[in-house]
Amino acid sequence: MDIKRSYSSKSLKYKVDKSKETIKSAPINLPLIKQTDIATALPSYTSILKRTQKDGVRMDDLDQLQQDFERMLSTCAVRIRLLKAETEDRRDKKGKPYQPSAKRKREDERRHTDARNVVKILKTKQAVPVNNYKNDESVRRKVPKVIIEKHDVSNRFWLSLDPYCQDVSRDNVCFLDDIIQECSQEIEVKIPEVGDHYATEWAENTVQREQTNGHMKAPKKPTNSTYSDVKRNGVTNNTNDTYPSPLMQRLLDTLIKEKVIKQMPTVFEKFQKSTEYTIKSSNGMRSGLCLDRLLRKELVDQGILDVEDLPKTYPPDDEILMEIKKCQQELEVVNKHNISELHKLKSLVDKDIRKQDVKAALDKVDTQVLNMYNKLLMMKQNTCYDRHKDRQMEEDAAKLIKEQLLLHEELTELTDFSLFG
Amino acid sequence: MPFTPDTIAAEQVQERLKCLFDLVQGIEKKRNQCETGINSIYKHQTSSDEEKSSQYQTKLKTLYKAAINHAEQQEEMLREALNKITEIRNIKNERRIQARQTGNKESIRPGIWMKMLKNNAQTMPLFVGKIGEKPPPLCGATPAEAGYHAKVGDMVASWVEVAGDGVNLILAEVVTFNPSTNKYEVDDIIEERNQIKRHVVAKKFVIPLPLMRANPETDQEALFPQGTIVMALYPQTTCFYKAIINKCPATHVDEYEVLFEDTKYEEGYSPPYLVAQRYVISGQVKQQQAGISETHRNRKTISTIPHN
């Protein structure tokens, strides 16, 4: 057999290390226990090979044989890994320059993001095991790097607070003015008056229906009389007798507006029928019974209501109206308080704006004073020295400092006021 | 011939030994194939080194594929052969436990024990992971699964009270495990010490020893990295002591090089000792659990054990 390379299993590590270096450039060094070496590297294995079937394997061969097998297995496993790495590497080379696969990239990204979320500290003392046959770089890439979490929660928090810590501006004053103006307006809530809402309309409808009915029965009869009769007599005079009481009407009005009545058609029909009936039977609405009286009567008849339960006064006390008025009064009190608070706030804001102005002025004077000081210093350093100019400047400086003092006093006053006032 | 358990076991062993012989022949064939394949790769690479044509690439690729194929076949056979050896050892161990249970005690001198322990560590099955395969529990430094308990006859490290020497982490063998009380009954590996009474130890004070060695060439992640604090069996004793890994094994036959914590030395550490993978365990947590203070432990045990 043609054996070109000798391989000593004892120097396996060295060989593998070498192969790592040459993995990219052919020829690669693949670990293999060669024919020439097996006698020394695998003693038990070689001796068993020479034996006949009859001699076979003995128990005392086992320990050494196991080691021999393990050595071969390990070499084999390393070789497979190397060969696989090599074929993959070649595949990459064939196309374009080596690029990590999409999967690898994704893994890297994930690892990166993971590391961002969690602070990972690597103990530098503990060396990370590195497989010798592998590309060193790929192993090192698995090592989590020390990345301190970059969070901007605190920044975001302070940003969110920023608008509340800013100086008050003219816009805020305008806003306050608007609110005060709005709150100072009189509250005008119209409470619908107790009265006939549908009485007129319904009267007209009934008359019209009557007319058409009558027309169909006796078409020759003049129709105008009934309608004009209603008009002439006036609706208000007859409501109490013919139509529901004002409270009832308001109730109906609400029900109709909210379309609740549709949900109880039987009641509605009953109303209609009874109305029709009374109108028909009495042949006119004057003699028609009041709807709610009829209803009340029916309820008493059926035993649902007692005679004593019925309100004594007519019309009964309007509790709803009283409640509404009470609420209105409460609202007015709250509103007054709000207005006074708003005024207080406004005065504070005004003071603050004044303070800002003073502060701005003080800043301006401060810079002027500084400039003056610098100028004076320059002048004094300068050899050509103008006495007159110097005096004037000193006067200016004194003036400025006085102004500065005044402004400062004012500012202190304002600040004290806002703090303790 | 009567069918005693011994003869049955012997037959089973013989059958496996026969298989092994056949496997050796098969493996040799595969090994030859691999060698030829790799030689042709080298030949191809050296002969047409400059010629980087697509033809060259395709041929090289086919050669690689063939080499991978051969290597995989060889690997498969080697795994089978190693399995047979493990089976034989298991049969033998089973017989030993059975014999002990029937009261047939073998008296072994401590010196022989030491040899046996060494042999035991060397012949513990080796784990050679396939690509992407993770090392199983109790392989090298890989810890046992939660809820795992060592089987009867397994070797463990156990915290026990040694008369006049405080609490020690000793090498012991599991006699029974009672799941209801969660306690082990263990025997000190040195038989003379068991005459007084057997140790009954709670599960948390018993650390199962690795059942497989990790192959440094393929599964380095299953080894304790350099600088790790471990509990290691002090050479020529049957006690585990705190140590630091100084050097990891480089091949499957190598052992860990460890430095034992020892106040006798100026640096506080002993000179490097070699300890097999089987007798190096992570003892950090258990030690705290046991509440053992450093001062309680000294190396008296070493001197009490007669050296071979």
Short mmCIF file of N, CA, C and O in Angstrom, two decimals, chain A residues 188-306:
data_model
loop_
_atom_site.label_atom_id
_atom_site.label_comp_id
_atom_site.label_asym_id
_atom_site.label_seq_id
_atom_site.Cartn_x
_atom_site.Cartn_y
_atom_site.Cartn_z
N GLU A 188 -77.09 78.54 30.86
CA GLU A 188 -78.49 78.64 30.45
C GLU A 188 -78.94 77.29 29.95
O GLU A 188 -78.66 76.88 28.82
N VAL A 189 -79.60 76.60 30.80
CA VAL A 189 -80.12 75.30 30.40
C VAL A 189 -81.63 75.41 30.35
O VAL A 189 -82.27 75.81 31.34
N LYS A 190 -82.14 75.14 29.21
CA LYS A 190 -83.59 75.30 29.06
C LYS A 190 -84.30 74.04 29.54
O LYS A 190 -84.04 72.95 29.04
N ILE A 191 -85.16 74.24 30.49
CA ILE A 191 -85.98 73.10 30.93
C ILE A 191 -87.31 73.24 30.20
O ILE A 191 -87.96 74.28 30.31
N PRO A 192 -87.64 72.23 29.47
CA PRO A 192 -88.90 72.36 28.73
C PRO A 192 -90.08 72.60 29.68
O PRO A 192 -90.17 71.95 30.73
N GLU A 193 -90.85 73.55 29.31
CA GLU A 193 -92.00 73.90 30.16
C GLU A 193 -93.02 72.78 30.17
O GLU A 193 -93.17 72.06 29.18
N VAL A 194 -93.65 72.65 31.26
CA VAL A 194 -94.74 71.67 31.33
C VAL A 194 -95.89 72.24 30.49
O VAL A 194 -96.30 73.38 30.66
N GLY A 195 -96.28 71.48 29.53
CA GLY A 195 -97.36 72.02 28.69
C GLY A 195 -97.73 71.06 27.59
O GLY A 195 -97.34 69.89 27.63
N ASP A 196 -98.48 71.52 26.66
CA ASP A 196 -98.93 70.64 25.59
C ASP A 196 -97.92 70.62 24.47
O ASP A 196 -97.63 71.65 23.88
N HIS A 197 -97.35 69.46 24.21
CA HIS A 197 -96.38 69.35 23.13
C HIS A 197 -97.01 68.69 21.92
O HIS A 197 -96.78 69.10 20.79
N TYR A 198 -97.79 67.70 22.22
CA TYR A 198 -98.37 66.95 21.11
C TYR A 198 -99.89 67.16 21.04
O TYR A 198 -100.51 66.64 20.14
N ALA A 199 -100.38 67.90 21.99
CA ALA A 199 -101.83 68.07 22.03
C ALA A 199 -102.36 68.65 20.73
O ALA A 199 -103.30 68.09 20.12
N THR A 200 -101.71 69.71 20.26
CA THR A 200 -102.18 70.37 19.06
C THR A 200 -102.07 69.45 17.86
O THR A 200 -103.01 69.28 17.09
N GLU A 201 -100.89 68.90 17.78
CA GLU A 201 -100.61 68.05 16.60
C GLU A 201 -101.59 66.87 16.55
O GLU A 201 -102.18 66.58 15.50
N TRP A 202 -101.74 66.26 17.68
CA TRP A 202 -102.61 65.08 17.72
C TRP A 202 -104.06 65.48 17.44
O TRP A 202 -104.79 64.75 16.77
N ALA A 203 -104.41 66.61 17.96
CA ALA A 203 -105.79 67.08 17.73
C ALA A 203 -106.04 67.22 16.24
O ALA A 203 -107.02 66.71 15.70
N GLU A 204 -105.04 67.79 15.60
CA GLU A 204 -105.20 68.00 14.15
C GLU A 204 -105.29 66.66 13.43
O GLU A 204 -106.11 66.46 12.54
N ASN A 205 -104.40 65.75 13.87
CA ASN A 205 -104.39 64.43 13.24
C ASN A 205 -105.74 63.74 13.40
O ASN A 205 -106.27 63.16 12.46
N THR A 206 -106.25 63.81 14.62
CA THR A 206 -107.52 63.14 14.90
C THR A 206 -108.64 63.73 14.05
O THR A 206 -109.45 62.99 13.46
N VAL A 207 -108.58 65.03 13.98
CA VAL A 207 -109.62 65.70 13.18
C VAL A 207 -109.55 65.26 11.73
O VAL A 207 -110.55 64.93 11.09
N GLN A 208 -108.31 65.21 11.28
CA GLN A 208 -108.13 64.81 9.87
C GLN A 208 -108.67 63.40 9.65
O GLN A 208 -109.33 63.13 8.64
N ARG A 209 -108.34 62.51 10.59
CA ARG A 209 -108.80 61.13 10.45
C ARG A 209 -110.32 61.06 10.47
O ARG A 209 -110.94 60.37 9.67
N GLU A 210 -110.85 61.84 11.39
CA GLU A 210 -112.31 61.91 11.51
C GLU A 210 -112.92 62.35 10.18
O GLU A 210 -113.88 61.75 9.69
N GLN A 211 -112.26 63.36 9.66
CA GLN A 211 -112.77 63.92 8.39
C GLN A 211 -112.77 62.87 7.29
O GLN A 211 -113.74 62.71 6.57
N THR A 212 -111.62 62.18 7.17
CA THR A 212 -111.55 61.18 6.10
C THR A 212 -112.57 60.08 6.34
O THR A 212 -113.20 59.61 5.39
N ASN A 213 -112.70 59.69 7.59
CA ASN A 213 -113.69 58.65 7.91
C ASN A 213 -115.09 59.12 7.53
O ASN A 213 -115.85 58.41 6.88
N GLY A 214 -115.36 60.28 7.97
CA GLY A 214 -116.68 60.86 7.69
C GLY A 214 -116.92 61.05 6.22
O GLY A 214 -118.01 60.77 5.68
N HIS A 215 -115.85 61.44 5.57
CA HIS A 215 -115.93 61.66 4.12
C HIS A 215 -116.28 60.38 3.39
O HIS A 215 -117.05 60.36 2.43
N MET A 216 -115.65 59.31 3.87
CA MET A 216 -115.90 58.02 3.21
C MET A 216 -117.34 57.57 3.44
O MET A 216 -117.98 56.99 2.57
N LYS A 217 -117.81 57.85 4.67
CA LYS A 217 -119.18 57.42 4.96
C LYS A 217 -120.22 58.35 4.30
O LYS A 217 -121.17 57.90 3.66
N ALA A 218 -119.98 59.63 4.51
CA ALA A 218 -120.92 60.58 3.89
C ALA A 218 -120.14 61.65 3.14
O ALA A 218 -119.78 62.68 3.71
N PRO A 219 -119.82 61.33 1.98
CA PRO A 219 -118.95 62.23 1.23
C PRO A 219 -119.55 63.63 0.99
O PRO A 219 -118.83 64.58 0.75
N LYS A 220 -120.84 63.73 1.09
CA LYS A 220 -121.44 65.02 0.76
C LYS A 220 -121.42 66.02 1.91
O LYS A 220 -121.56 67.21 1.70
N LYS A 221 -121.24 65.48 3.05
CA LYS A 221 -121.25 66.33 4.23
C LYS A 221 -120.09 67.33 4.23
O LYS A 221 -118.97 66.95 3.92
N PRO A 222 -120.33 68.57 4.58
CA PRO A 222 -119.21 69.52 4.60
C PRO A 222 -118.19 69.16 5.69
O PRO A 222 -118.56 68.79 6.80
N THR A 223 -116.95 69.15 5.33
CA THR A 223 -115.88 68.66 6.24
C THR A 223 -115.24 69.77 7.05
O THR A 223 -114.58 69.50 8.04
N ASN A 224 -115.28 70.90 6.62
CA ASN A 224 -114.55 72.01 7.24
C ASN A 224 -115.01 72.34 8.65
O ASN A 224 -114.22 72.84 9.44
N SER A 225 -116.26 72.02 8.91
CA SER A 225 -116.85 72.49 10.17
C SER A 225 -116.09 72.00 11.41
O SER A 225 -115.80 72.79 12.30
N THR A 226 -115.78 70.69 11.43
CA THR A 226 -115.11 70.13 12.61
C THR A 226 -113.76 70.79 12.85
O THR A 226 -113.40 71.13 13.97
N TYR A 227 -112.99 70.86 11.80
CA TYR A 227 -111.65 71.44 11.90
C TYR A 227 -111.73 72.89 12.40
O TYR A 227 -111.00 73.28 13.31
N SER A 228 -112.61 73.61 11.75
CA SER A 228 -112.74 75.02 12.14
C SER A 228 -113.26 75.13 13.56
O SER A 228 -112.86 76.03 14.31
N ASP A 229 -114.05 74.14 13.92
CA ASP A 229 -114.55 74.10 15.29
C ASP A 229 -113.41 74.01 16.29
O ASP A 229 -113.36 74.73 17.29
N VAL A 230 -112.50 73.11 16.00
CA VAL A 230 -111.34 72.92 16.87
C VAL A 230 -110.56 74.21 16.96
O VAL A 230 -110.18 74.67 18.03
N LYS A 231 -110.39 74.82 15.81
CA LYS A 231 -109.59 76.04 15.76
C LYS A 231 -110.26 77.15 16.56
O LYS A 231 -109.60 77.91 17.25
N ARG A 232 -111.49 77.19 16.36
CA ARG A 232 -112.24 78.26 16.98
C ARG A 232 -112.25 78.15 18.50
O ARG A 232 -112.03 79.10 19.21
N ASN A 233 -112.47 76.95 18.96
CA ASN A 233 -112.56 76.75 20.40
C ASN A 233 -111.22 76.86 21.11
O ASN A 233 -111.18 77.06 22.32
N GLY A 234 -110.19 76.73 20.32
CA GLY A 234 -108.85 76.78 20.96
C GLY A 234 -108.52 75.44 21.58
O GLY A 234 -109.39 74.77 22.13
N VAL A 235 -107.24 75.09 21.45
CA VAL A 235 -106.85 73.76 21.90
C VAL A 235 -106.69 73.72 23.41
O VAL A 235 -107.08 72.79 24.08
N THR A 236 -106.08 74.78 23.92
CA THR A 236 -105.71 74.77 25.34
C THR A 236 -106.91 74.59 26.26
O THR A 236 -106.77 73.96 27.31
N ASN A 237 -108.00 75.13 25.87
CA ASN A 237 -109.16 75.02 26.75
C ASN A 237 -109.63 73.59 26.91
O ASN A 237 -110.18 73.20 27.93
N ASN A 238 -109.38 72.83 25.87
CA ASN A 238 -109.95 71.48 25.87
C ASN A 238 -108.99 70.38 26.31
O ASN A 238 -109.40 69.25 26.48
N THR A 239 -107.73 70.74 26.43
CA THR A 239 -106.74 69.68 26.68
C THR A 239 -107.03 68.90 27.94
O THR A 239 -106.86 67.69 27.95
N ASN A 240 -107.38 69.61 28.94
CA ASN A 240 -107.60 68.92 30.22
C ASN A 240 -108.69 67.87 30.13
O ASN A 240 -108.62 66.85 30.78
N ASP A 241 -109.65 68.16 29.31
CA ASP A 241 -110.75 67.21 29.21
C ASP A 241 -110.47 66.10 28.21
O ASP A 241 -110.77 64.93 28.45
N THR A 242 -109.90 66.48 27.10
CA THR A 242 -109.81 65.54 26.00
C THR A 242 -108.50 64.76 25.99
O THR A 242 -108.46 63.59 25.64
N TYR A 243 -107.38 65.45 26.33
CA TYR A 243 -106.07 64.84 26.14
C TYR A 243 -105.34 64.62 27.46
O TYR A 243 -105.75 65.18 28.48
N PRO A 244 -104.29 63.82 27.42
CA PRO A 244 -103.58 63.53 28.66
C PRO A 244 -103.14 64.80 29.38
O PRO A 244 -102.97 65.85 28.74
N SER A 245 -102.92 64.66 30.64
CA SER A 245 -102.47 65.80 31.45
C SER A 245 -101.09 66.25 30.97
O SER A 245 -100.38 65.47 30.34
N PRO A 246 -100.66 67.47 31.31
CA PRO A 246 -99.38 67.96 30.80
C PRO A 246 -98.20 67.06 31.14
O PRO A 246 -97.31 66.86 30.31
N LEU A 247 -98.19 66.52 32.32
CA LEU A 247 -97.07 65.64 32.70
C LEU A 247 -97.04 64.39 31.82
O LEU A 247 -95.99 63.94 31.37
N MET A 248 -98.21 63.87 31.60
CA MET A 248 -98.35 62.69 30.74
C MET A 248 -97.84 62.99 29.35
O MET A 248 -97.16 62.18 28.71
N GLN A 249 -98.17 64.20 28.94
CA GLN A 249 -97.73 64.58 27.59
C GLN A 249 -96.22 64.66 27.50
O GLN A 249 -95.61 64.25 26.51
N ARG A 250 -95.63 65.20 28.57
CA ARG A 250 -94.17 65.30 28.53
C ARG A 250 -93.55 63.90 28.48
O ARG A 250 -92.59 63.65 27.75
N LEU A 251 -94.15 63.03 29.25
CA LEU A 251 -93.66 61.65 29.25
C LEU A 251 -93.76 61.04 27.86
O LEU A 251 -92.80 60.46 27.32
N LEU A 252 -94.90 61.24 27.27
CA LEU A 252 -95.11 60.70 25.91
C LEU A 252 -94.13 61.31 24.93
O LEU A 252 -93.57 60.63 24.07
N ASP A 253 -93.96 62.62 25.12
CA ASP A 253 -93.05 63.35 24.24
C ASP A 253 -91.66 62.71 24.26
O ASP A 253 -91.05 62.41 23.23
N THR A 254 -91.19 62.44 25.49
CA THR A 254 -89.88 61.81 25.63
C THR A 254 -89.86 60.43 25.01
O THR A 254 -88.92 60.06 24.29
N LEU A 255 -90.92 59.70 25.30
CA LEU A 255 -90.98 58.33 24.78
C LEU A 255 -90.95 58.32 23.26
O LEU A 255 -90.23 57.53 22.64
N ILE A 256 -91.70 59.21 22.70
CA ILE A 256 -91.77 59.24 21.23
C ILE A 256 -90.42 59.66 20.66
O ILE A 256 -89.91 59.07 19.71
N LYS A 257 -89.84 60.67 21.29
CA LYS A 257 -88.55 61.14 20.77
C LYS A 257 -87.49 60.05 20.84
O LYS A 257 -86.64 59.94 19.98
N GLU A 258 -87.55 59.28 21.91
CA GLU A 258 -86.55 58.23 22.06
C GLU A 258 -86.97 56.92 21.41
O GLU A 258 -86.29 55.92 21.51
N LYS A 259 -88.14 56.97 20.79
CA LYS A 259 -88.67 55.80 20.07
C LYS A 259 -88.86 54.59 21.00
O LYS A 259 -88.72 53.44 20.59
N VAL A 260 -89.10 54.88 22.24
CA VAL A 260 -89.28 53.78 23.18
C VAL A 260 -90.67 53.17 22.98
O VAL A 260 -90.87 51.97 23.14
N ILE A 261 -91.53 54.01 22.59
CA ILE A 261 -92.92 53.58 22.48
C ILE A 261 -93.12 52.46 21.47
O ILE A 261 -94.02 51.65 21.58
N LYS A 262 -92.19 52.41 20.50
CA LYS A 262 -92.31 51.35 19.49
C LYS A 262 -92.16 49.96 20.11
O LYS A 262 -92.61 48.97 19.57
N GLN A 263 -91.44 49.97 21.21
CA GLN A 263 -91.21 48.67 21.84
C GLN A 263 -92.41 48.15 22.61
O GLN A 263 -92.41 47.03 23.07
N MET A 264 -93.35 49.01 22.81
CA MET A 264 -94.57 48.52 23.49
C MET A 264 -95.81 48.88 22.67
O MET A 264 -96.60 49.76 23.05
N PRO A 265 -95.88 48.22 21.56
CA PRO A 265 -96.96 48.58 20.64
C PRO A 265 -98.36 48.31 21.21
O PRO A 265 -99.30 49.02 20.88
N THR A 266 -98.44 47.30 22.04
CA THR A 266 -99.78 46.96 22.56
C THR A 266 -100.38 48.14 23.34
O THR A 266 -101.55 48.48 23.17
N VAL A 267 -99.54 48.74 24.18
CA VAL A 267 -100.00 49.88 24.96
C VAL A 267 -100.44 51.01 24.03
O VAL A 267 -101.49 51.63 24.19
N PHE A 268 -99.52 51.19 23.05
CA PHE A 268 -99.78 52.27 22.12
C PHE A 268 -101.11 52.05 21.38
O PHE A 268 -101.94 52.96 21.25
N GLU A 269 -101.27 50.81 20.94
CA GLU A 269 -102.52 50.48 20.21
C GLU A 269 -103.74 50.71 21.10
O GLU A 269 -104.75 51.22 20.66
N LYS A 270 -103.52 50.33 22.34
CA LYS A 270 -104.63 50.48 23.30
C LYS A 270 -105.02 51.96 23.41
O LYS A 270 -106.19 52.32 23.35
N PHE A 271 -103.97 52.76 23.50
CA PHE A 271 -104.22 54.20 23.57
C PHE A 271 -105.02 54.63 22.35
O PHE A 271 -106.03 55.31 22.43
N GLN A 272 -104.51 54.20 21.22
CA GLN A 272 -105.13 54.61 19.96
C GLN A 272 -106.60 54.17 19.93
O GLN A 272 -107.49 54.96 19.64
N LYS A 273 -106.76 52.93 20.26
CA LYS A 273 -108.11 52.36 20.17
C LYS A 273 -109.06 53.11 21.10
O LYS A 273 -110.15 53.52 20.70
N SER A 274 -108.58 53.27 22.33
CA SER A 274 -109.47 53.91 23.31
C SER A 274 -109.80 55.34 22.89
O SER A 274 -110.94 55.80 23.00
N THR A 275 -108.73 55.99 22.36
CA THR A 275 -108.97 57.36 21.91
C THR A 275 -110.01 57.37 20.79
O THR A 275 -110.98 58.16 20.79
N GLU A 276 -109.76 56.49 19.86
CA GLU A 276 -110.69 56.41 18.72
C GLU A 276 -112.11 56.13 19.21
O GLU A 276 -113.07 56.75 18.79
N TYR A 277 -112.09 55.19 20.13
CA TYR A 277 -113.40 54.75 20.63
C TYR A 277 -114.16 55.92 21.27
O TYR A 277 -115.29 56.19 20.95
N THR A 278 -113.44 56.61 22.15
CA THR A 278 -114.10 57.71 22.84
C THR A 278 -114.53 58.79 21.87
O THR A 278 -115.61 59.37 22.01
N ILE A 279 -113.62 59.02 20.94
CA ILE A 279 -113.96 60.08 19.98
C ILE A 279 -115.20 59.68 19.18
O ILE A 279 -116.13 60.45 18.99
N LYS A 280 -115.13 58.42 18.75
CA LYS A 280 -116.24 57.94 17.92
C LYS A 280 -117.58 57.96 18.69
O LYS A 280 -118.60 58.44 18.22
N SER A 281 -117.45 57.41 19.87
CA SER A 281 -118.68 57.25 20.64
C SER A 281 -119.28 58.59 21.05
O SER A 281 -120.49 58.77 21.07
N SER A 282 -118.36 59.50 21.34
CA SER A 282 -118.87 60.79 21.82
C SER A 282 -119.16 61.76 20.67
O SER A 282 -119.72 62.83 20.89
N ASN A 283 -118.64 61.31 19.50
CA ASN A 283 -118.83 62.13 18.31
C ASN A 283 -118.27 63.53 18.51
O ASN A 283 -118.88 64.52 18.14
N GLY A 284 -117.15 63.65 19.03
CA GLY A 284 -116.50 64.95 19.21
C GLY A 284 -115.49 64.86 20.31
O GLY A 284 -115.56 63.97 21.15
N MET A 285 -114.49 65.74 20.33
CA MET A 285 -113.45 65.57 21.33
C MET A 285 -113.74 66.30 22.64
O MET A 285 -113.08 66.09 23.63
N ARG A 286 -114.62 67.11 22.63
CA ARG A 286 -114.99 67.78 23.87
C ARG A 286 -115.40 66.77 24.94
O ARG A 286 -114.98 66.86 26.09
N SER A 287 -116.25 65.86 24.52
CA SER A 287 -116.76 64.87 25.48
C SER A 287 -115.78 63.69 25.68
O SER A 287 -116.04 62.81 26.46
N GLY A 288 -114.67 63.71 24.92
CA GLY A 288 -113.70 62.59 25.05
C GLY A 288 -113.04 62.60 26.42
O GLY A 288 -112.74 63.64 26.98
N LEU A 289 -112.84 61.39 26.97
CA LEU A 289 -112.23 61.31 28.29
C LEU A 289 -110.71 61.55 28.19
O LEU A 289 -110.07 61.18 27.21
N CYS A 290 -110.19 62.13 29.19
CA CYS A 290 -108.72 62.34 29.22
C CYS A 290 -108.00 60.98 29.26
O CYS A 290 -108.42 60.07 29.98
N LEU A 291 -106.99 60.89 28.45
CA LEU A 291 -106.32 59.57 28.28
C LEU A 291 -105.76 59.05 29.60
O LEU A 291 -105.98 57.90 29.98
N ASP A 292 -105.06 59.92 30.31
CA ASP A 292 -104.43 59.40 31.53
C ASP A 292 -105.43 59.12 32.61
O ASP A 292 -105.25 58.25 33.46
N ARG A 293 -106.51 59.87 32.58
CA ARG A 293 -107.57 59.58 33.56
C ARG A 293 -108.15 58.20 33.27
O ARG A 293 -108.39 57.40 34.17
N LEU A 294 -108.33 57.96 31.97
CA LEU A 294 -108.86 56.65 31.55
C LEU A 294 -107.92 55.53 31.99
O LEU A 294 -108.33 54.51 32.54
N LEU A 295 -106.66 55.84 31.74
CA LEU A 295 -105.63 54.86 32.09
C LEU A 295 -105.63 54.60 33.59
O LEU A 295 -105.60 53.46 34.04
N ARG A 296 -105.68 55.70 34.35
CA ARG A 296 -105.68 55.60 35.80
C ARG A 296 -106.88 54.79 36.26
O ARG A 296 -106.78 53.94 37.14
N LYS A 297 -107.99 55.07 35.63
CA LYS A 297 -109.23 54.39 36.00
C LYS A 297 -109.10 52.89 35.75
O LYS A 297 -109.45 52.06 36.57
N GLU A 298 -108.53 52.62 34.58
CA GLU A 298 -108.36 51.20 34.24
C GLU A 298 -107.44 50.50 35.22
O GLU A 298 -107.67 49.37 35.63
N LEU A 299 -106.37 51.20 35.59
CA LEU A 299 -105.40 50.62 36.53
C LEU A 299 -106.04 50.36 37.89
O LEU A 299 -105.80 49.33 38.51
N VAL A 300 -106.86 51.30 38.33
CA VAL A 300 -107.56 51.14 39.61
C VAL A 300 -108.55 49.98 39.51
O VAL A 300 -108.63 49.14 40.41
N ASP A 301 -109.23 49.92 38.37
CA ASP A 301 -110.20 48.85 38.16
C ASP A 301 -109.55 47.47 38.24
O ASP A 301 -110.07 46.53 38.80
N GLN A 302 -108.38 47.41 37.62
CA GLN A 302 -107.69 46.10 37.59
C GLN A 302 -106.98 45.79 38.91
O GLN A 302 -106.41 44.72 39.06
N GLY A 303 -106.97 46.74 39.81
CA GLY A 303 -106.36 46.51 41.14
C GLY A 303 -104.87 46.73 41.18
O GLY A 303 -104.23 46.38 42.17
N ILE A 304 -104.32 47.27 40.10
CA ILE A 304 -102.87 47.52 40.10
C ILE A 304 -102.57 48.74 40.96
O ILE A 304 -101.58 48.80 41.68
N LEU A 305 -103.40 49.72 40.89
CA LEU A 305 -103.22 50.94 41.70
C LEU A 305 -104.36 51.07 42.69
O LEU A 305 -105.49 50.63 42.41
N ASP A 306 -104.03 51.66 43.84
CA ASP A 306 -105.07 51.94 44.83
C ASP A 306 -105.53 53.38 44.68
O ASP A 306 -104.77 54.22 44.17
#
